[in-house]
């Protein structure tokens, strides 16, 4: 994560207005479960690879550099990296509560 609520207060990267995430995902990497009750708007841009975003009633395949998808508040979603992928995600506002617990740390 590059910027958002999760950075310490006083850090120039701390923001409750927006968060920016640089995501590197190996082939087959997938969100462990769907995000439900989304409170944020999100923009996901493909930097490299092939990445699929699942939304209610549609599946969006990002396969060319610069392909993007936007979804808003209340839209459940999930994703899978069909190939090794790099994505840039911008969400607003930046709020806690969406991290999926790591089973290895449980």
Tab-separated table of C-alpha atoms in Angstrom:
chain	number	residue	atom	x	y	z
A	1	UNK	CA	0.000	0.000	0.000
A	2	UNK	CA	1.391	3.348	-0.985
A	3	UNK	CA	-1.016	5.814	0.585
A	4	UNK	CA	-4.118	5.709	2.794
A	5	UNK	CA	-5.594	5.472	6.299
A	6	UNK	CA	-3.166	2.660	7.224
A	7	UNK	CA	-0.093	4.939	7.214
A	8	UNK	CA	0.741	6.613	10.540
A	9	UNK	CA	-0.810	10.001	11.283
A	10	UNK	CA	1.825	12.612	10.527
A	11	UNK	CA	3.197	10.592	7.588
A	12	UNK	CA	2.623	12.494	4.311
A	13	UNK	CA	1.145	9.247	2.929
A	14	UNK	CA	-1.609	9.126	5.577
A	15	UNK	CA	-5.026	9.922	4.086
A	16	UNK	CA	-8.593	9.112	4.948
A	17	UNK	CA	-9.732	10.679	1.667
A	18	UNK	CA	-7.991	8.273	-0.744
A	19	UNK	CA	-5.820	5.170	-0.811
A	20	UNK	CA	-3.465	3.930	-3.504
A	21	UNK	CA	-2.253	0.343	-3.744
A	22	UNK	CA	0.428	-1.124	-6.029
A	23	UNK	CA	-0.447	-4.791	-6.325
A	24	UNK	CA	1.855	-7.514	-7.666
A	25	UNK	CA	-0.023	-10.796	-8.119
A	26	UNK	CA	1.362	-14.163	-9.258
A	27	UNK	CA	-0.651	-16.198	-11.778
A	28	UNK	CA	-3.648	-17.782	-10.031
A	29	UNK	CA	-3.649	-15.336	-7.114
A	30	UNK	CA	-7.258	-14.643	-6.155
A	31	UNK	CA	-9.115	-12.725	-3.493
A	32	UNK	CA	-9.955	-15.225	-0.728
A	33	UNK	CA	-13.573	-14.045	-0.608
A	34	UNK	CA	-15.784	-11.411	-2.206
A	35	UNK	CA	-15.865	-7.918	-0.722
A	36	UNK	CA	-19.440	-7.292	0.415
A	37	UNK	CA	-20.910	-4.040	1.676
A	38	UNK	CA	-18.355	-1.912	-0.154
A	39	UNK	CA	-18.233	1.686	1.143
A	40	UNK	CA	-15.679	2.981	-1.356
A	41	UNK	CA	-15.455	3.828	-5.035
A	42	UNK	CA	-12.536	2.112	-6.767
A	43	UNK	CA	-10.492	2.436	-9.937
A	44	UNK	CA	-8.252	-0.510	-10.875
A	45	UNK	CA	-5.724	-0.032	-13.721
A	46	UNK	CA	-3.746	-2.864	-15.325
A	47	UNK	CA	-0.014	-2.124	-15.501
A	48	UNK	CA	0.964	-5.567	-16.833
A	49	UNK	CA	-0.388	-9.109	-17.098
A	50	UNK	CA	-3.963	-10.358	-17.387
A	51	UNK	CA	-6.335	-9.659	-14.486
A	52	UNK	CA	-10.041	-10.381	-14.050
A	53	UNK	CA	-12.392	-8.406	-11.793
A	54	UNK	CA	-15.675	-10.067	-10.872
A	55	UNK	CA	-18.660	-7.809	-10.240
A	56	UNK	CA	-22.310	-8.784	-9.737
A	57	UNK	CA	-23.634	-9.860	-13.123
A	58	UNK	CA	-20.407	-9.222	-15.048
A	59	UNK	CA	-16.805	-10.233	-15.363
A	60	UNK	CA	-14.265	-7.658	-16.569
A	61	UNK	CA	-11.040	-8.901	-18.174
A	62	UNK	CA	-8.134	-6.462	-18.162
A	63	UNK	CA	-5.571	-7.644	-20.718
A	64	UNK	CA	-3.940	-4.579	-22.291
A	65	UNK	CA	-1.729	-2.158	-20.382
A	66	UNK	CA	-3.941	0.725	-19.265
A	67	UNK	CA	-7.201	-1.258	-19.294
A	68	UNK	CA	-9.237	-0.264	-16.263
A	69	UNK	CA	-12.478	-0.804	-14.409
A	70	UNK	CA	-14.354	1.439	-11.972
A	71	UNK	CA	-17.007	0.400	-9.462
A	72	UNK	CA	-18.801	2.326	-6.766
A	73	UNK	CA	-20.204	2.124	-3.275
A	74	UNK	CA	-22.341	-0.911	-2.628
A	75	UNK	CA	-20.851	-2.983	-5.481
A	76	UNK	CA	-19.524	-6.343	-4.254
A	77	UNK	CA	-16.421	-7.597	-6.045
A	78	UNK	CA	-13.626	-10.130	-6.277
A	79	UNK	CA	-10.630	-10.710	-8.555
A	80	UNK	CA	-8.176	-13.253	-9.946
A	81	UNK	CA	-4.802	-12.853	-11.688
A	82	UNK	CA	-5.044	-14.966	-14.845
A	83	UNK	CA	-1.351	-14.255	-15.512
A	84	UNK	CA	1.313	-12.665	-13.328
A	85	UNK	CA	-0.062	-9.135	-13.010
A	86	UNK	CA	0.695	-5.688	-11.686
A	87	UNK	CA	-2.273	-3.423	-10.947
A	88	UNK	CA	-2.679	0.044	-9.509
A	89	UNK	CA	-5.803	0.538	-7.414
A	90	UNK	CA	-7.151	3.885	-6.227
A	91	UNK	CA	-10.006	3.853	-3.690
A	92	UNK	CA	-11.883	6.665	-2.055
A	93	UNK	CA	-12.439	7.256	0.762
A	94	UNK	CA	-9.760	5.239	2.592
A	95	UNK	CA	-11.425	3.218	5.344
A	96	UNK	CA	-10.423	0.208	7.423
A	97	UNK	CA	-12.133	-3.148	7.340
A	98	UNK	CA	-11.480	-4.743	3.959
A	99	UNK	CA	-8.323	-6.768	4.540
A	100	UNK	CA	-8.738	-10.524	4.299
A	101	UNK	CA	-6.985	-12.223	7.240
A	102	UNK	CA	-3.892	-14.201	6.226
A	103	UNK	CA	-4.584	-17.876	7.064
A	104	UNK	CA	-0.854	-18.384	7.755
A	105	UNK	CA	-0.949	-15.840	10.579
A	106	UNK	CA	-4.153	-17.183	12.164
